[in-house]
PDB file of C-alpha atoms in Angstrom:
ATOM      1  CA  MET A   1     -36.610  45.346 -19.608  1.00 69.00           C
ATOM      2  CA  ASP A   2     -39.980  43.958 -18.535  1.00 77.00           C
ATOM      3  CA  MET A   3     -41.138  41.416 -21.125  1.00 82.00           C
ATOM      4  CA  THR A   4     -44.196  40.303 -19.106  1.00 79.00           C
ATOM      5  CA  HIS A   5     -46.689  41.462 -21.724  1.00 83.00           C
ATOM      6  CA  ALA A   6     -44.627  40.545 -24.769  1.00 90.00           C
ATOM      7  CA  ARG A   7     -46.270  38.436 -27.449  1.00 93.00           C
ATOM      8  CA  TRP A   8     -43.658  35.989 -28.692  1.00 93.00           C
ATOM      9  CA  ARG A   9     -43.555  34.383 -32.110  1.00 91.00           C
ATOM     10  CA  GLU A  10     -41.189  31.862 -33.584  1.00 86.00           C
ATOM     11  CA  SER A  11     -38.758  32.971 -36.237  1.00 72.00           C
ATOM     12  CA  THR A  12     -39.918  32.128 -39.751  1.00 70.00           C
ATOM     13  CA  LYS A  13     -36.399  30.718 -40.366  1.00 68.00           C
ATOM     14  CA  SER A  14     -36.636  28.229 -37.474  1.00 68.00           C
ATOM     15  CA  GLY A  15     -38.042  25.392 -39.557  1.00 66.00           C
ATOM     16  CA  THR A  16     -38.617  21.966 -38.044  1.00 66.00           C
ATOM     17  CA  ASN A  17     -35.335  21.470 -36.215  1.00 62.00           C
ATOM     18  CA  GLY A  18     -36.613  19.932 -32.999  1.00 63.00           C
ATOM     19  CA  GLY A  19     -37.263  23.092 -31.004  1.00 65.00           C
ATOM     20  CA  ASN A  20     -33.973  24.899 -31.609  1.00 73.00           C
ATOM     21  CA  CYS A  21     -35.708  28.174 -32.330  1.00 84.00           C
ATOM     22  CA  VAL A  22     -35.418  31.870 -31.783  1.00 87.00           C
ATOM     23  CA  GLU A  23     -38.539  33.732 -30.665  1.00 91.00           C
ATOM     24  CA  VAL A  24     -39.113  37.426 -31.278  1.00 93.00           C
ATOM     25  CA  ALA A  25     -41.457  39.849 -29.523  1.00 94.00           C
ATOM     26  CA  ASP A  26     -42.013  43.006 -31.536  1.00 90.00           C
ATOM     27  CA  THR A  27     -45.314  44.068 -29.943  1.00 88.00           C
ATOM     28  CA  LEU A  28     -43.898  46.267 -27.186  1.00 89.00           C
ATOM     29  CA  PRO A  29     -43.369  49.984 -27.795  1.00 90.00           C
ATOM     30  CA  GLY A  30     -39.773  50.925 -28.546  1.00 93.00           C
ATOM     31  CA  VAL A  31     -38.201  47.502 -28.017  1.00 94.00           C
ATOM     32  CA  VAL A  32     -37.793  44.154 -29.763  1.00 95.00           C
ATOM     33  CA  GLY A  33     -37.174  41.134 -27.543  1.00 94.00           C
ATOM     34  CA  VAL A  34     -35.360  37.973 -28.588  1.00 93.00           C
ATOM     35  CA  ARG A  35     -35.168  34.715 -26.637  1.00 92.00           C
ATOM     36  CA  ASP A  36     -34.362  31.018 -26.966  1.00 90.00           C
ATOM     37  CA  SER A  37     -37.576  29.016 -27.351  1.00 87.00           C
ATOM     38  CA  LYS A  38     -36.085  26.152 -25.310  1.00 87.00           C
ATOM     39  CA  ASP A  39     -35.600  28.466 -22.304  1.00 89.00           C
ATOM     40  CA  GLN A  40     -38.642  30.739 -22.305  1.00 87.00           C
ATOM     41  CA  ALA A  41     -38.120  31.738 -18.663  1.00 88.00           C
ATOM     42  CA  GLY A  42     -34.456  32.447 -19.309  1.00 90.00           C
ATOM     43  CA  PRO A  43     -32.732  35.637 -20.374  1.00 92.00           C
ATOM     44  CA  THR A  44     -33.874  37.819 -23.244  1.00 92.00           C
ATOM     45  CA  LEU A  45     -32.031  40.228 -25.462  1.00 94.00           C
ATOM     46  CA  SER A  46     -33.516  43.661 -26.117  1.00 94.00           C
ATOM     47  CA  PHE A  47     -32.948  45.751 -29.229  1.00 95.00           C
ATOM     48  CA  SER A  48     -34.255  49.060 -30.482  1.00 96.00           C
ATOM     49  CA  PRO A  49     -36.545  48.584 -33.477  1.00 95.00           C
ATOM     50  CA  ALA A  50     -33.941  50.297 -35.700  1.00 96.00           C
ATOM     51  CA  ALA A  51     -31.149  47.987 -34.510  1.00 97.00           C
ATOM     52  CA  TRP A  52     -33.358  44.914 -35.008  1.00 94.00           C
ATOM     53  CA  ARG A  53     -34.322  46.025 -38.536  1.00 93.00           C
ATOM     54  CA  ALA A  54     -30.646  46.571 -39.379  1.00 95.00           C
ATOM     55  CA  PHE A  55     -29.833  43.060 -38.122  1.00 92.00           C
ATOM     56  CA  VAL A  56     -32.683  41.470 -40.105  1.00 89.00           C
ATOM     57  CA  ASP A  57     -31.698  43.369 -43.247  1.00 92.00           C
ATOM     58  CA  MET A  58     -28.073  42.265 -42.853  1.00 92.00           C
ATOM     59  CA  ALA A  59     -29.142  38.655 -42.283  1.00 86.00           C
ATOM     60  CA  LYS A  60     -31.312  38.715 -45.404  1.00 85.00           C
ATOM     61  CA  THR A  61     -28.424  40.126 -47.456  1.00 87.00           C
ATOM     62  CA  HIS A  62     -26.025  37.506 -46.102  1.00 80.00           C
ATOM     63  CA  ASP A  63     -28.579  34.702 -46.679  1.00 68.00           C
ATOM     64  CA  ALA A  64     -28.959  35.745 -50.328  1.00 61.00           C
ATOM     65  CA  ALA A  65     -25.199  35.729 -50.956  1.00 55.00           C
TER      66      ALA A  65
END
């Protein structure tokens, strides 16, 4: 997946932990990219928007438990 034109943002759950962050790009059609902020040129994971939403929803449910 070509992430050249992705607009990355830091996770709102990253906090101030010294750069150990996850970045998400949800501005590309039909794909959500995820990468490690410490290795921006490194590998990325790609998810369908539905799969990403399911993950986020599950994480929110687990976080509330």
